[in-house]
mmCIF file of C-alpha atoms in Angstrom:
data_model
loop_
_atom_site.group_PDB
_atom_site.id
_atom_site.type_symbol
_atom_site.label_atom_id
_atom_site.label_comp_id
_atom_site.label_asym_id
_atom_site.label_seq_id
_atom_site.Cartn_x
_atom_site.Cartn_y
_atom_site.Cartn_z
ATOM 1 C CA VAL A 2 16.381 18.078 9.778
ATOM 2 C CA LYS A 3 14.303 16.599 7.011
ATOM 3 C CA ALA A 4 15.556 13.233 5.801
ATOM 4 C CA GLN A 5 16.189 13.131 2.071
ATOM 5 C CA ARG A 6 15.296 9.482 1.890
ATOM 6 C CA SER A 7 13.532 8.116 -1.139
ATOM 7 C CA ASP A 8 11.381 5.084 -0.324
ATOM 8 C CA HIS A 9 10.290 3.013 -3.292
ATOM 9 C CA GLU A 10 7.186 0.865 -3.700
ATOM 10 C CA ASP A 11 7.737 -2.780 -2.767
ATOM 11 C CA MET A 12 9.071 -5.109 -5.466
ATOM 12 C CA VAL A 13 6.777 -8.146 -5.469
ATOM 13 C CA TYR A 14 7.790 -11.527 -6.913
ATOM 14 C CA ARG A 15 5.883 -14.776 -7.110
ATOM 15 C CA THR A 16 8.393 -17.045 -5.379
ATOM 16 C CA VAL A 17 11.019 -16.724 -2.678
ATOM 17 C CA ARG A 18 13.662 -17.998 -5.118
ATOM 18 C CA GLU A 19 12.913 -15.254 -7.659
ATOM 19 C CA LYS A 20 12.925 -12.692 -4.874
ATOM 20 C CA TYR A 21 16.371 -13.618 -3.528
ATOM 21 C CA ASN A 22 17.850 -13.690 -7.025
ATOM 22 C CA ALA A 23 16.481 -10.176 -7.526
ATOM 23 C CA VAL A 24 17.888 -9.048 -4.143
ATOM 24 C CA ALA A 25 21.336 -10.410 -5.067
ATOM 25 C CA ASP A 26 21.158 -8.646 -8.471
ATOM 26 C CA GLU A 27 20.169 -5.378 -6.790
ATOM 27 C CA ILE A 28 23.058 -5.597 -4.286
ATOM 28 C CA THR A 29 25.471 -6.315 -7.154
ATOM 29 C CA LYS A 30 24.200 -3.295 -9.104
ATOM 30 C CA LEU A 31 24.355 -0.942 -6.102
ATOM 31 C CA THR A 32 27.855 -2.108 -5.160
ATOM 32 C CA GLN A 33 29.090 -1.582 -8.713
ATOM 33 C CA ALA A 34 27.718 1.958 -8.502
ATOM 34 C CA GLY A 35 29.881 2.422 -5.383
ATOM 35 C CA ARG A 36 26.948 2.719 -2.971
ATOM 36 C CA PRO A 37 27.080 1.301 0.530
ATOM 37 C CA VAL A 38 24.300 -1.254 1.002
ATOM 38 C CA LEU A 39 22.596 -2.312 4.227
ATOM 39 C CA VAL A 40 20.514 -5.461 3.733
ATOM 40 C CA GLY A 41 17.869 -6.167 6.364
ATOM 41 C CA THR A 42 16.699 -9.748 6.887
ATOM 42 C CA THR A 43 14.152 -11.263 9.275
ATOM 43 C CA SER A 44 16.238 -14.270 10.305
ATOM 44 C CA VAL A 45 19.778 -15.577 10.664
ATOM 45 C CA GLU A 46 18.997 -18.325 8.092
ATOM 46 C CA ILE A 47 18.095 -15.745 5.436
ATOM 47 C CA SER A 48 21.250 -13.740 6.241
ATOM 48 C CA GLU A 49 23.337 -16.857 5.714
ATOM 49 C CA LEU A 50 21.513 -17.788 2.495
ATOM 50 C CA LEU A 51 22.140 -14.315 1.044
ATOM 51 C CA SER A 52 25.734 -14.441 2.223
ATOM 52 C CA ARG A 53 26.231 -17.657 0.214
ATOM 53 C CA MET A 54 24.599 -16.088 -2.849
ATOM 54 C CA LEU A 55 26.873 -13.028 -2.635
ATOM 55 C CA LYS A 56 29.987 -15.207 -2.156
ATOM 56 C CA LEU A 57 29.121 -17.002 -5.406
ATOM 57 C CA ARG A 58 28.991 -13.610 -7.097
ATOM 58 C CA GLY A 59 32.324 -12.601 -5.576
ATOM 59 C CA ILE A 60 30.842 -9.718 -3.552
ATOM 60 C CA LYS A 61 32.626 -8.898 -0.306
ATOM 61 C CA HIS A 62 30.222 -8.346 2.578
ATOM 62 C CA ASN A 63 29.785 -8.467 6.347
ATOM 63 C CA VAL A 64 27.071 -10.478 8.088
ATOM 64 C CA LEU A 65 25.618 -9.252 11.372
ATOM 65 C CA ASN A 66 23.320 -11.612 13.173
ATOM 66 C CA ALA A 67 23.754 -10.682 16.809
ATOM 67 C CA LYS A 68 26.257 -13.518 17.242
ATOM 68 C CA LEU A 69 29.459 -11.451 17.420
ATOM 69 C CA HIS A 70 28.687 -8.535 19.715
ATOM 70 C CA GLN A 71 32.112 -6.949 20.035
ATOM 71 C CA ARG A 72 32.679 -6.651 16.291
ATOM 72 C CA GLU A 73 29.073 -5.713 15.657
ATOM 73 C CA ALA A 74 29.316 -2.000 16.510
ATOM 74 C CA ASP A 75 32.438 -1.653 14.325
ATOM 75 C CA ILE A 76 30.738 -3.344 11.374
ATOM 76 C CA VAL A 77 27.643 -1.131 11.737
ATOM 77 C CA ALA A 78 29.737 2.028 11.997
ATOM 78 C CA GLU A 79 31.602 1.052 8.812
ATOM 79 C CA ALA A 80 28.412 0.141 6.912
ATOM 80 C CA GLY A 81 28.230 3.603 5.328
ATOM 81 C CA GLN A 82 31.539 3.433 3.488
ATOM 82 C CA ALA A 83 31.369 3.291 -0.310
ATOM 83 C CA GLY A 84 30.978 -0.195 -1.747
ATOM 84 C CA THR A 85 30.436 -1.850 1.660
ATOM 85 C CA VAL A 86 27.727 -4.504 1.849
ATOM 86 C CA THR A 87 26.324 -5.300 5.300
ATOM 87 C CA ILE A 88 23.689 -7.987 5.859
ATOM 88 C CA ALA A 89 21.905 -7.638 9.196
ATOM 89 C CA THR A 90 19.042 -9.415 10.932
ATOM 90 C CA ASN A 91 16.556 -7.028 12.506
ATOM 91 C CA MET A 92 17.988 -7.300 15.999
ATOM 92 C CA ALA A 93 21.612 -6.779 15.024
ATOM 93 C CA GLY A 94 23.573 -3.592 15.514
ATOM 94 C CA ARG A 95 20.772 -1.496 16.912
ATOM 95 C CA GLY A 96 21.703 1.693 18.678
ATOM 96 C CA THR A 97 24.915 2.172 16.707
ATOM 97 C CA ASP A 98 24.885 5.070 14.294
ATOM 98 C CA ILE A 99 26.162 4.349 10.824
ATOM 99 C CA LYS A 100 29.025 6.702 9.990
ATOM 100 C CA LEU A 101 28.253 7.707 6.448
ATOM 101 C CA GLY A 102 31.102 8.003 4.014
ATOM 102 C CA ALA A 103 30.908 9.460 0.543
ATOM 103 C CA GLY A 104 28.308 6.975 -0.679
ATOM 104 C CA VAL A 105 24.557 7.369 -0.363
ATOM 105 C CA ILE A 106 23.420 4.345 1.630
ATOM 106 C CA ALA A 107 20.883 2.009 0.051
ATOM 107 C CA ILE A 108 18.634 0.005 2.352
ATOM 108 C CA VAL A 109 17.418 -3.308 0.947
ATOM 109 C CA GLY A 110 14.714 -5.145 2.914
ATOM 110 C CA THR A 111 14.393 -8.831 2.012
ATOM 111 C CA GLU A 112 10.925 -9.240 3.513
ATOM 112 C CA ARG A 113 8.195 -7.232 5.181
ATOM 113 C CA HIS A 114 8.255 -7.800 8.900
ATOM 114 C CA GLU A 115 5.003 -8.462 10.762
ATOM 115 C CA SER A 116 5.529 -5.167 12.550
ATOM 116 C CA ARG A 117 5.632 -1.896 10.627
ATOM 117 C CA ARG A 118 7.848 -0.452 13.356
ATOM 118 C CA VAL A 119 10.649 -2.907 12.506
ATOM 119 C CA ASP A 120 10.405 -1.969 8.794
ATOM 120 C CA ARG A 121 10.506 1.717 9.700
ATOM 121 C CA GLN A 122 13.572 1.177 11.887
ATOM 122 C CA LEU A 123 15.313 -0.502 8.965
ATOM 123 C CA ARG A 124 14.395 2.283 6.540
ATOM 124 C CA GLY A 125 15.478 4.764 9.204
ATOM 125 C CA ARG A 126 19.057 3.509 9.031
ATOM 126 C CA ALA A 127 19.285 5.535 5.821
ATOM 127 C CA GLY A 128 18.457 9.201 5.917
ATOM 128 C CA ARG A 129 19.393 9.825 9.522
ATOM 129 C CA GLN A 130 20.654 13.317 10.273
ATOM 130 C CA GLY A 131 19.154 14.433 6.997
ATOM 131 C CA ASP A 132 21.402 12.182 4.947
ATOM 132 C CA PRO A 133 20.183 11.203 1.512
ATOM 133 C CA GLY A 134 19.418 7.510 1.133
ATOM 134 C CA SER A 135 16.967 5.070 -0.357
ATOM 135 C CA GLY A 136 14.860 2.209 0.929
ATOM 136 C CA GLN A 137 13.574 -0.728 -1.104
ATOM 137 C CA PHE A 138 11.707 -3.797 0.134
ATOM 138 C CA PHE A 139 11.614 -7.061 -1.806
ATOM 139 C CA VAL A 140 8.600 -9.305 -1.188
ATOM 140 C CA SER A 141 7.406 -12.663 -2.500
ATOM 141 C CA LEU A 142 3.946 -14.184 -2.420
ATOM 142 C CA GLU A 143 5.495 -17.076 -0.455
ATOM 143 C CA ASP A 144 6.582 -14.859 2.459
ATOM 144 C CA ASN A 145 4.840 -15.563 5.785
ATOM 145 C CA LEU A 146 3.073 -12.215 5.969
ATOM 146 C CA MET A 147 1.889 -12.532 2.375
ATOM 147 C CA ARG A 148 0.656 -16.085 2.874
ATOM 148 C CA LEU A 149 -1.344 -14.974 5.906
ATOM 149 C CA PHE A 150 -2.985 -12.074 4.112
ATOM 150 C CA GLY A 151 -3.688 -11.042 0.614
ATOM 151 C CA SER A 152 -1.338 -13.099 -1.535
ATOM 152 C CA GLU A 153 -4.178 -14.815 -3.453
ATOM 153 C CA ARG A 154 -5.552 -11.451 -4.559
ATOM 154 C CA ILE A 155 -2.152 -10.208 -5.647
ATOM 155 C CA ALA A 156 -1.387 -13.567 -7.322
ATOM 156 C CA SER A 157 -4.551 -13.303 -9.408
ATOM 157 C CA ILE A 158 -3.625 -9.744 -10.444
ATOM 158 C CA MET A 159 -0.176 -11.012 -11.503
ATOM 159 C CA VAL A 160 -1.728 -13.822 -13.539
ATOM 160 C CA ARG A 161 -4.127 -11.391 -15.247
ATOM 161 C CA MET A 162 -1.232 -9.087 -16.089
ATOM 162 C CA GLY A 163 0.692 -12.016 -17.564
ATOM 163 C CA ILE A 164 3.656 -11.653 -15.206
ATOM 164 C CA GLU A 165 6.357 -14.145 -16.267
ATOM 165 C CA GLU A 166 8.821 -16.113 -14.126
ATOM 166 C CA GLY A 167 11.322 -13.704 -12.531
ATOM 167 C CA GLU A 168 9.264 -10.631 -13.453
ATOM 168 C CA VAL A 169 8.409 -8.102 -10.793
ATOM 169 C CA ILE A 170 5.263 -6.164 -10.026
ATOM 170 C CA GLN A 171 5.543 -2.795 -8.317
ATOM 171 C CA HIS A 172 2.455 -0.790 -7.450
ATOM 172 C CA SER A 173 1.380 1.538 -4.642
ATOM 173 C CA MET A 174 -1.854 -0.468 -4.308
ATOM 174 C CA ILE A 175 0.165 -3.581 -3.438
ATOM 175 C CA THR A 176 2.420 -1.724 -0.997
ATOM 176 C CA LYS A 177 -0.731 -0.425 0.698
ATOM 177 C CA SER A 178 -2.300 -3.879 0.908
ATOM 178 C CA ILE A 179 0.934 -5.216 2.473
ATOM 179 C CA GLU A 180 0.768 -2.445 5.064
ATOM 180 C CA ARG A 181 -2.882 -3.325 5.746
ATOM 181 C CA ALA A 182 -1.799 -6.936 6.350
ATOM 182 C CA GLN A 183 0.810 -5.694 8.827
ATOM 183 C CA ARG A 184 -1.835 -3.652 10.632
ATOM 184 C CA LYS A 185 -4.039 -6.766 10.908
ATOM 185 C CA VAL A 186 -1.201 -8.799 12.412
ATOM 186 C CA GLU A 187 -0.418 -5.989 14.853
ATOM 187 C CA GLU A 188 -4.087 -5.756 15.890
ATOM 188 C CA ASN A 189 -4.292 -9.550 16.329
ATOM 189 C CA ASN A 190 -1.115 -9.560 18.442
ATOM 190 C CA PHE A 191 -2.461 -6.681 20.519
ATOM 191 C CA GLY A 192 -5.777 -8.534 21.002
ATOM 192 C CA VAL A 193 -3.949 -11.648 22.194
ATOM 193 C CA ARG A 194 -1.890 -9.658 24.734
ATOM 194 C CA LYS A 195 -4.975 -7.820 25.956
ATOM 195 C CA ARG A 196 -6.875 -11.112 26.477
ATOM 196 C CA LEU A 197 -3.933 -12.565 28.397
ATOM 197 C CA LEU A 198 -3.902 -9.557 30.709
ATOM 198 C CA GLU A 199 -7.656 -9.821 31.266
ATOM 199 C CA TYR A 200 -7.200 -13.530 32.001
ATOM 200 C CA ASP A 201 -4.479 -12.653 34.521
ATOM 201 C CA ASP A 202 -6.833 -10.216 36.249
ATOM 202 C CA VAL A 203 -9.500 -12.901 36.574
ATOM 203 C CA MET A 204 -6.989 -15.309 38.101
#
């Protein structure tokens, strides 16, 4: 079954603050359109920050952060119902299939994870069993991954283009450079593990 998922180029903002405002706006817009939204975060703190932002906007939502196991599967299963907003850290609710209702689920990633596999798992929550869905990542130049690799280059492009406060840049070239950064981190992590194993052998 071919997934009918549409993945969009990353939305890149200068600061974390601008990024989270944009994420909250996007969730509001999707909810108003009656779409179920699954928001992926990289930490419990970010989940709780977004939860506070959505409360201020009067948007009902569930937060999954691997703290409440028994309710977790129920929340994940319900995440596909129209107008439902679910915020989940990467580890939460894995292995539970989302029962899709009438709405087309929208996946919103609040950051690129160091590992491409984790990003793919998040995107994969939409468009399972051939269901239509969409995936959109929001990134800021202040994110860890971006600070490690490539944010100066992208920052200078944004300055040259005259990008204002709160404005977004979206380009396949930037998405590709983010994915290159992820590959570098993965290779570094692999190198570290390999050296540890070699060290073990010597011992």
